Amino acid sequence: MTSERDNRSHSTSNGSTSTGRRVSRRAYIAGAGAAGVAALAGCSGGDGGDGGDGGDGGDGGSMGGGGTTTINIITWEEYAEMQENIESTLDGVELNITPSTSSTEMFSQWSAGQDEQFDIAVPNNNLVPRFMDADLVAPVNNDVVNNFGSMYDRFQSFVDDQFTESGNAYGVPIRFGWYGYSYDSRSVPDHEPSYDILFEPDYVDADLDGEIIMYDEAAKSIPAAALYLGMDDAMSGARMTFTEEQLTEIQELLIEQKPRLQGYIAPDPTFIQEFRQGNFLVGHSGRNETVQMRSEGDDWVEFVAPREGALAWYETAVVSAASDNQETAWEVINEFITPQNGAALAEAGFSPSTNPNVADELTEEQNELYGRIDPSRLEGMYSLKDIDSDVEEAYVSAWEEVKAA
């Protein structure tokens, strides 16, 4: 699998590039709270920016001058905008943040030995089991992460289902979103939300041949096809558990769909740019792209969660088992989901925090867009997952056949 939410400066499938929106730190400095902490925000989107290779991440848990503890983090770019906040809150802690472009990159670096250089990584939830299987991460220190119990119940359940072993959780969800599809309401009529629109030519009264976009990523497009085909049982466990026969059926469906496609897109800025230019009418997408577009005046964009089920993602912070300062690392992670910092991340990425108390730090308009989420909206969702190792080879092969067709 490649990157999970590549939505800033990345290459498109035709080789062009698109640069994501940057938001100045000063633009989001809020009034000081009881602890004298300002709410800082970063750039848009939910995936990393121009990623470093992590080679200069420093020594995990190193001590700086004056007894300062340096916590080295590999994460998405906008987390760097919170550095001043967290360093002001946690006395004697200094953050050294290396941006990454994908969860796969984070895992690859740690599994190659850089788990000794980094204290914290923040991959998407579907990669956390790989970190666990490789014995790279430490269990959550519940005494330190006192905001864990403040998260939506749904995300506490996701933790139990996906990365808890022997009673120990191994990650803390930070913020989230979900994938469905968006459409141009000026050309596509109202309809019952369904993946049918992506695969059935006559589902709506509009000519959509050559007007549909799919994600250029197996981890998103294959689950959409599976849910359309009614394979929800294979989506319900800790990992996707398709049989080889099911993967063949999914492959055939996606190949059959290709003549209807305008193409495949991975980065969110490219999606937004081409949508605004009228290059497609329906796009398999994340909710945060549509929220960003509507907040910037594109009121013709509609986003829906299909009746078959949306696919939820959530960034999950983990601590290296090789870190010499695990307790301090968990203190930093706990700050990621405080109301003040959670609000900053929500504002930066148009995506809600896993801590519903963040809503108290946002305006009414912000809450309507990315703050206050009715928990019932999460109940019908399937979380983004890795593929079961028994069929991983067939899964990769199926996607390669789709792209080559």
XYZ file of N, CA and C in Angstrom, residues 183-190 275-278 280-281 293 298-302:
60
model
N -19.969 14.897 -5.158
C -20.488 15.102 -6.513
C -20.845 16.557 -6.738
N -20.901 16.931 -7.998
C -21.250 18.288 -8.418
C -22.770 18.366 -8.504
N -23.382 19.033 -7.536
C -24.852 19.080 -7.472
C -25.468 19.884 -8.601
N -24.662 20.621 -9.358
C -25.188 21.366 -10.496
C -25.486 20.454 -11.684
N -24.836 19.293 -11.712
C -25.007 18.374 -12.845
C -25.531 17.009 -12.440
N -25.341 16.632 -11.175
C -25.781 15.322 -10.700
C -26.973 15.528 -9.772
N -28.125 14.925 -10.072
C -29.324 15.140 -9.248
C -29.208 14.482 -7.876
N -30.055 14.918 -6.942
C -30.133 14.277 -5.632
C -30.454 12.796 -5.811
N -11.577 19.082 -9.629
C -13.020 19.179 -9.404
C -13.492 20.595 -9.740
N -12.759 21.581 -9.272
C -13.122 22.976 -9.550
C -13.039 23.307 -11.030
N -12.138 22.641 -11.724
C -11.989 22.883 -13.156
C -13.022 22.132 -13.997
N -13.868 21.341 -13.329
C -14.920 20.622 -14.046
C -14.442 19.388 -14.775
N -14.337 16.341 -13.660
C -15.160 15.185 -13.337
C -16.364 15.663 -12.535
N -17.359 14.795 -12.398
C -18.598 15.149 -11.695
C -18.790 14.369 -10.401
N -13.486 22.643 0.492
C -14.041 23.325 -0.674
C -15.233 24.188 -0.290
N -17.205 26.874 -2.397
C -17.739 25.951 -3.411
C -18.988 25.258 -2.879
N -20.105 25.989 -2.852
C -21.319 25.447 -2.244
C -22.032 24.425 -3.120
N -21.530 24.186 -4.324
C -22.126 23.205 -5.234
C -21.620 21.785 -4.945
N -20.633 21.660 -4.082
C -20.064 20.344 -3.767
C -20.894 19.669 -2.685
N -21.255 18.441 -2.927
C -21.955 17.643 -1.928
C -21.121 16.404 -1.625
